[in-house]
C-alpha cells in the first residue's frame, strides 16, 4: 500500500510539470506543444525499448493496439485539451477542473471495478472525497479572486474564451478518467509483465501518432499563411529542451511510476492519488510566480492531503461482503 502510494506521489510530482509548459510557452499553439511532447516521449522510449527488448517481444499485436489507444487518448488528446484550456482560460480554472479527477475516478472506478478490486464503502469513502473537494474549492477560490482582480483576467473571465477553456478542461477530465481505468485493466490482467516495459510501449505506440499530428499541423500552418516559425517556433532552444524534459520526466518516468502504483493499489484508491498532480502543479505555479501561497491556499492543500490520508485508511471489501455491509 505505502510503496504504491510513494510511486503515485512520484508520478504526481512529475506530471505537475505539464501545467508549467503552456505557461512557459504561451506563444506556442497547444497542438505544437502536445505533439512535440509526445514525439520527445517516443524518441526517449526508442533506446529504452532496445535495452528492454526481451520484455518488449512479449507484447502481442493486441497489446500494441491497446498501447496505441492509451497513448492517443491518455497522452495526445488529453494534453491537447489541457494545453488549449490553459491558454484560453489561464491556469486557475483548468487546474480546478483537472483537480476533480480524484473524485471522478474514484466514483467511476467504484461503480465499474467493484468485482475485481472490491468496493470501497460509499459512507467510508465520502469523507475523503469531501475533504479533497473542499481543498480544491479553497485553492481555486484564491486563484479566481486573483484573476478577477486583474483587469486582463476580469476580461478573460467575461469572454467566451474562458468558457471554452473550461469546456476543454472537462474534455481533459473525460480522457483521464478513461485512461487510468483502462490502463489498470491491462496491468492487472498482466501482473507478470513489467510496468517499465508497458510505459516504454506506450511511448513507442504514441510516436507515429504524434509525428503524424505534428506533420499535419505544420502543413496546416503553411497552408493558412501562419507566421509561426516551423518546426521549432520562435524560441527553439527553450521549446526543444522543455519538450525533452517533459517527455522524459512527465511522460516516461511519470507513466512508469503510475504503472507501478496501478499494479499495487485498487483503481478507486489510485485514482484519488492523482491529487498529488494537482498539488505539484500548484507548487510549480507559485515557484514561477516567485511568491508564497496565502493562508486559504495552504488550508486547501492541508484538506487535500487529509483527504488522501483518509482514503489510505479505507480498505476495499469484496462485493458480496460490501453488499451485506450496505444492507
Coordinates of C-alpha atoms in Angstrom, one line a residue:
X1 CA 0.0 0.0 0.0
X2 CA 2.7 2.5 1.0
X3 CA 5.0 1.6 -1.8
X4 CA 2.2 2.1 -4.3
X5 CA 1.4 5.4 -2.7
X6 CA 5.0 6.6 -3.0
X7 CA 5.0 5.6 -6.7
X8 CA 1.8 7.7 -7.1
X9 CA 3.4 10.6 -5.3
X10 CA 6.4 10.4 -7.7
X11 CA 4.1 10.3 -10.7
X12 CA 2.2 13.4 -9.4
X13 CA 5.4 15.3 -8.9
X14 CA 6.5 14.7 -12.5
X15 CA 3.0 15.2 -14.0
X16 CA 2.7 18.5 -12.4
X17 CA 5.4 19.7 -14.8
X18 CA 2.9 19.5 -17.7
X19 CA 1.0 22.5 -16.3
X20 CA 4.1 24.6 -16.5
X21 CA 4.7 24.0 -20.2
X22 CA 1.8 26.1 -21.5
X23 CA 2.7 28.9 -19.1
X24 CA 6.4 28.9 -20.1
X25 CA 5.5 28.8 -23.9
X26 CA 2.4 31.0 -24.2
X27 CA 3.3 31.9 -27.8
X28 CA 3.3 28.3 -28.9
X29 CA 0.0 26.7 -30.1
X30 CA -1.3 23.9 -27.9
X31 CA -1.1 21.4 -30.8
X32 CA 2.6 22.2 -31.2
X33 CA 3.2 21.6 -27.5
X34 CA 1.2 18.4 -27.4
X35 CA 2.7 16.8 -30.5
X36 CA 6.2 17.9 -29.6
X37 CA 6.0 16.5 -26.1
X38 CA 5.0 13.0 -27.4
X39 CA 7.5 13.0 -30.2
X40 CA 10.1 13.5 -27.5
X41 CA 8.4 10.8 -25.4
X42 CA 8.6 8.3 -28.3
X43 CA 12.2 9.2 -29.1
X44 CA 13.2 8.7 -25.5
X45 CA 11.3 5.4 -25.4
X46 CA 13.1 4.0 -28.5
X47 CA 16.6 3.3 -26.9
X48 CA 14.9 2.2 -23.7
X49 CA 12.9 -0.3 -25.8
X50 CA 16.1 -1.7 -27.3
X51 CA 17.6 -2.1 -23.8
X52 CA 14.4 -3.9 -22.7
X53 CA 13.9 -5.7 -26.0
X54 CA 13.4 -9.1 -24.4
X55 CA 10.3 -7.9 -22.5
X56 CA 9.1 -5.9 -25.5
X57 CA 9.0 -9.1 -27.6
X58 CA 6.5 -10.5 -25.1
X59 CA 3.9 -7.9 -26.2
X60 CA 1.3 -9.2 -28.7
X61 CA -0.4 -7.3 -31.5
X62 CA -3.4 -6.8 -29.2
X63 CA -1.1 -5.3 -26.6
X64 CA 0.4 -2.8 -29.1
X65 CA -3.1 -1.8 -30.2
X66 CA -4.1 -1.2 -26.6
X67 CA -0.9 0.8 -26.0
X68 CA -1.8 3.0 -29.1
X69 CA -5.3 3.6 -27.8
X70 CA -3.9 4.6 -24.3
X71 CA -1.3 6.8 -25.9
X72 CA -3.8 8.6 -28.2
X73 CA -6.5 9.3 -25.5
X74 CA -4.4 9.5 -22.3
X75 CA -1.5 11.3 -23.8
X76 CA -2.1 13.3 -27.0
X77 CA -5.8 14.1 -26.8
X78 CA -5.6 14.8 -23.0
X79 CA -2.6 17.2 -23.3
X80 CA -4.1 18.9 -26.4
X81 CA -7.2 19.6 -24.3
X82 CA -5.3 20.7 -21.3
X83 CA -2.8 23.0 -23.0
X84 CA -5.6 24.6 -25.0
X85 CA -7.6 25.1 -21.8
X86 CA -4.7 26.8 -20.0
X87 CA -4.0 29.1 -23.0
X88 CA -7.7 30.2 -23.2
X89 CA -8.7 30.3 -19.6
X90 CA -5.4 30.8 -17.7
X91 CA -4.2 28.4 -15.1
X92 CA -6.8 28.5 -12.3
X93 CA -10.0 27.2 -14.0
X94 CA -8.3 24.2 -15.8
X95 CA -6.4 23.4 -12.6
X96 CA -9.7 23.4 -10.6
X97 CA -11.4 21.1 -13.2
X98 CA -8.5 18.7 -13.5
X99 CA -8.3 18.7 -9.7
X100 CA -11.7 17.0 -9.7
X101 CA -10.1 13.9 -11.2
X102 CA -9.6 12.1 -7.8
X103 CA -13.3 12.4 -7.1
X104 CA -14.4 11.5 -10.7
X105 CA -12.1 8.5 -11.0
X106 CA -12.9 7.2 -7.5
X107 CA -16.7 7.3 -8.2
X108 CA -16.3 5.8 -11.7
X109 CA -14.0 3.0 -10.6
X110 CA -16.1 2.2 -7.6
X111 CA -19.0 1.7 -9.9
X112 CA -17.1 -0.1 -12.6
X113 CA -14.4 -2.2 -11.0
X114 CA -16.0 -3.4 -7.7
X115 CA -16.0 -7.1 -8.7
X116 CA -12.3 -7.1 -9.5
X117 CA -10.9 -4.7 -6.8
X118 CA -13.6 -4.8 -4.2
X119 CA -15.9 -1.9 -3.4
X120 CA -14.9 0.9 -1.1
X121 CA -18.0 1.5 1.0
X122 CA -19.5 4.8 0.0
X123 CA -20.1 6.0 3.6
X124 CA -16.4 5.4 4.4
X125 CA -15.3 7.0 1.1
X126 CA -17.4 10.1 1.4
X127 CA -15.3 11.9 4.0
X128 CA -12.2 11.5 1.8
X129 CA -14.0 12.8 -1.3
X130 CA -15.5 15.7 0.7
X131 CA -12.1 16.7 2.1
X132 CA -10.5 16.6 -1.4
X133 CA -13.4 18.6 -2.9
X134 CA -13.2 21.2 -0.2
X135 CA -9.4 21.5 -0.6
X136 CA -9.8 22.0 -4.4
X137 CA -12.5 24.6 -3.8
X138 CA -10.3 26.6 -1.3
X139 CA -7.3 26.6 -3.7
X140 CA -9.3 27.7 -6.7
X141 CA -11.3 30.4 -4.8
X142 CA -8.0 32.2 -4.2
X143 CA -6.9 31.8 -7.8
X144 CA -10.2 33.0 -9.3
X145 CA -10.3 36.0 -6.9
X146 CA -6.8 37.0 -8.1
X147 CA -7.9 36.5 -11.7
X148 CA -10.9 38.8 -11.3
X149 CA -8.8 41.5 -9.6
X150 CA -6.6 41.8 -12.6
X151 CA -8.2 43.8 -15.5
X152 CA -6.9 41.4 -18.1
X153 CA -8.1 38.5 -16.1
X154 CA -11.5 40.0 -15.5
X155 CA -11.9 40.5 -19.3
X156 CA -10.9 36.9 -19.7
X157 CA -13.5 35.6 -17.3
X158 CA -16.3 37.5 -19.1
X159 CA -15.2 36.4 -22.5
X160 CA -16.1 33.3 -24.5
X161 CA -12.5 32.1 -24.4
X162 CA -12.8 31.4 -20.6
X163 CA -15.9 29.3 -21.1
X164 CA -14.2 27.4 -24.0
X165 CA -11.2 26.8 -21.8
X166 CA -13.5 25.3 -19.1
X167 CA -15.1 23.0 -21.7
X168 CA -11.7 21.9 -23.0
X169 CA -10.6 21.1 -19.4
X170 CA -13.8 18.9 -19.0
X171 CA -12.7 17.1 -22.1
X172 CA -9.3 16.5 -20.5
X173 CA -11.0 15.1 -17.4
X174 CA -13.0 12.7 -19.6
X175 CA -9.8 11.5 -21.3
X176 CA -8.0 11.0 -17.9
X177 CA -11.0 9.3 -16.3
X178 CA -10.9 6.6 -19.1
X179 CA -7.1 6.3 -19.2
X180 CA -6.2 5.1 -15.6
X181 CA -9.1 2.6 -15.5
X182 CA -8.3 1.1 -18.9
X183 CA -4.6 1.2 -18.2
X184 CA -5.2 -0.6 -14.8
X185 CA -7.3 -3.2 -16.7
X186 CA -4.2 -4.2 -18.7
X187 CA -1.8 -4.1 -15.8
X188 CA -4.0 -6.2 -13.5
X189 CA -4.6 -8.7 -16.3
X190 CA -0.9 -8.9 -17.0
X191 CA 0.6 -8.8 -13.5
X192 CA 3.6 -10.8 -14.6
X193 CA 4.6 -8.1 -17.2
X194 CA 6.9 -5.2 -16.4
X195 CA 5.3 -1.8 -15.7
X196 CA 8.5 -0.2 -17.1
X197 CA 8.2 -2.1 -20.4
X198 CA 4.5 -1.1 -20.6
X199 CA 5.4 2.6 -20.1
X200 CA 8.0 2.3 -22.9
X201 CA 5.5 0.5 -25.2
X202 CA 3.0 3.4 -24.8
X203 CA 5.8 5.8 -25.8
X204 CA 6.7 3.9 -28.9
X205 CA 3.0 3.5 -29.9
X206 CA 2.4 7.2 -29.4
X207 CA 5.4 8.3 -31.5
X208 CA 3.9 7.7 -35.0
X209 CA 0.6 9.3 -33.9
X210 CA 2.4 12.4 -32.6
X211 CA 4.6 12.6 -35.7
X212 CA 1.6 12.5 -38.0
X213 CA -0.2 15.1 -35.9
X214 CA 2.9 17.4 -35.9
X215 CA 3.2 17.0 -39.7
X216 CA -0.5 17.8 -40.2
X217 CA -0.2 20.9 -38.0
X218 CA 2.9 22.0 -40.0
X219 CA 1.1 21.6 -43.3
X220 CA -2.0 23.4 -41.9
X221 CA 0.2 26.3 -40.7
X222 CA 1.9 26.6 -44.1
X223 CA -1.5 26.5 -45.9
X224 CA -3.1 29.1 -43.6
X225 CA -0.2 31.5 -44.0
X226 CA 0.8 31.4 -40.4
X227 CA 3.9 33.4 -39.4
X228 CA 4.9 30.8 -36.8
X229 CA 8.5 29.7 -37.4
X230 CA 8.3 26.0 -38.0
X231 CA 9.4 23.4 -37.0
X232 CA 10.6 24.7 -33.6
X233 CA 8.9 28.1 -33.2
X234 CA 10.4 31.5 -32.2
X235 CA 12.4 30.0 -29.2
X236 CA 13.7 26.7 -30.5
X237 CA 16.2 26.1 -27.6
X238 CA 13.6 26.5 -24.9
X239 CA 11.0 24.6 -26.9
X240 CA 13.2 21.6 -27.6
X241 CA 14.6 21.5 -24.1
X242 CA 11.2 21.7 -22.4
X243 CA 9.7 19.1 -24.7
X244 CA 12.6 16.7 -23.9
X245 CA 12.4 17.4 -20.2
X246 CA 8.6 16.9 -20.1
X247 CA 8.8 13.8 -22.4
X248 CA 11.4 12.1 -20.1
X249 CA 10.1 13.1 -16.7
X250 CA 6.3 13.6 -17.1
X251 CA 5.7 11.1 -19.9
X252 CA 8.0 8.2 -19.5
X253 CA 9.1 8.3 -15.8
X254 CA 5.6 9.6 -14.7
X255 CA 3.9 6.8 -16.6
X256 CA 6.3 4.2 -15.2
X257 CA 5.6 5.3 -11.6
X258 CA 1.9 5.4 -12.3
X259 CA 2.0 1.8 -13.7
X260 CA 3.9 0.6 -10.6
X261 CA 1.2 2.3 -8.4
X262 CA -1.6 0.8 -10.5
X263 CA -0.3 -2.7 -10.0
X264 CA -0.2 -2.3 -6.2
X265 CA -3.4 -0.3 -5.4
X266 CA -7.1 -0.6 -6.2
X267 CA -8.1 1.7 -9.1
X268 CA -10.6 3.5 -6.8
X269 CA -7.7 4.4 -4.5
X270 CA -5.0 5.1 -7.0
X271 CA -7.5 7.4 -8.8
X272 CA -7.7 9.6 -5.7
X273 CA -3.9 9.8 -5.6
X274 CA -3.9 11.9 -8.7
X275 CA -4.4 14.7 -6.2
X276 CA -0.6 14.7 -6.0
X277 CA -0.6 16.1 -9.5
X278 CA -2.8 19.0 -8.5
X279 CA -0.6 19.8 -5.5
X280 CA 2.6 19.6 -7.6
X281 CA 1.1 21.9 -10.3
X282 CA 0.1 24.4 -7.7
X283 CA 3.6 24.3 -6.1
X284 CA 5.3 24.8 -9.5
X285 CA 2.9 27.7 -10.3
X286 CA 3.9 29.6 -7.2
X287 CA 7.6 28.9 -7.9
X288 CA 7.1 30.5 -11.3
X289 CA 5.3 33.5 -9.8
X290 CA 8.1 33.9 -7.2
X291 CA 5.8 34.2 -4.2
X292 CA 4.4 32.0 -1.4
X293 CA 0.8 30.8 -1.2
X294 CA -1.6 32.6 1.2
X295 CA -3.4 31.1 4.2
X296 CA -6.5 29.9 2.3
X297 CA -4.4 28.2 -0.3
X298 CA -2.4 26.4 2.4
X299 CA -5.7 25.4 4.1
X300 CA -6.8 23.9 0.8
X301 CA -3.5 22.0 0.5
X302 CA -4.0 20.6 4.0
X303 CA -7.5 19.5 3.2
X304 CA -6.3 17.7 0.0
X305 CA -3.6 15.9 1.9
X306 CA -6.0 15.0 4.7
X307 CA -8.4 13.6 2.1
X308 CA -5.7 11.4 0.6
X309 CA -4.6 10.1 4.1
X310 CA -8.2 9.3 5.0
X311 CA -8.5 7.3 1.7
X312 CA -5.5 5.2 2.6
X313 CA -7.3 4.1 5.7
X314 CA -10.2 2.7 3.8
X315 CA -9.9 -1.0 2.7
X316 CA -11.9 -2.4 -0.2
X317 CA -14.5 -5.1 0.6
X318 CA -15.5 -8.0 -1.6
X319 CA -18.7 -7.2 -3.5
X320 CA -20.8 -9.7 -1.6
X321 CA -19.5 -8.5 1.8
X322 CA -19.8 -4.9 0.7
X323 CA -23.5 -5.5 -0.2
X324 CA -24.2 -7.2 3.1
X325 CA -22.5 -4.2 4.9
X326 CA -24.6 -1.7 3.0
X327 CA -27.8 -3.7 3.8

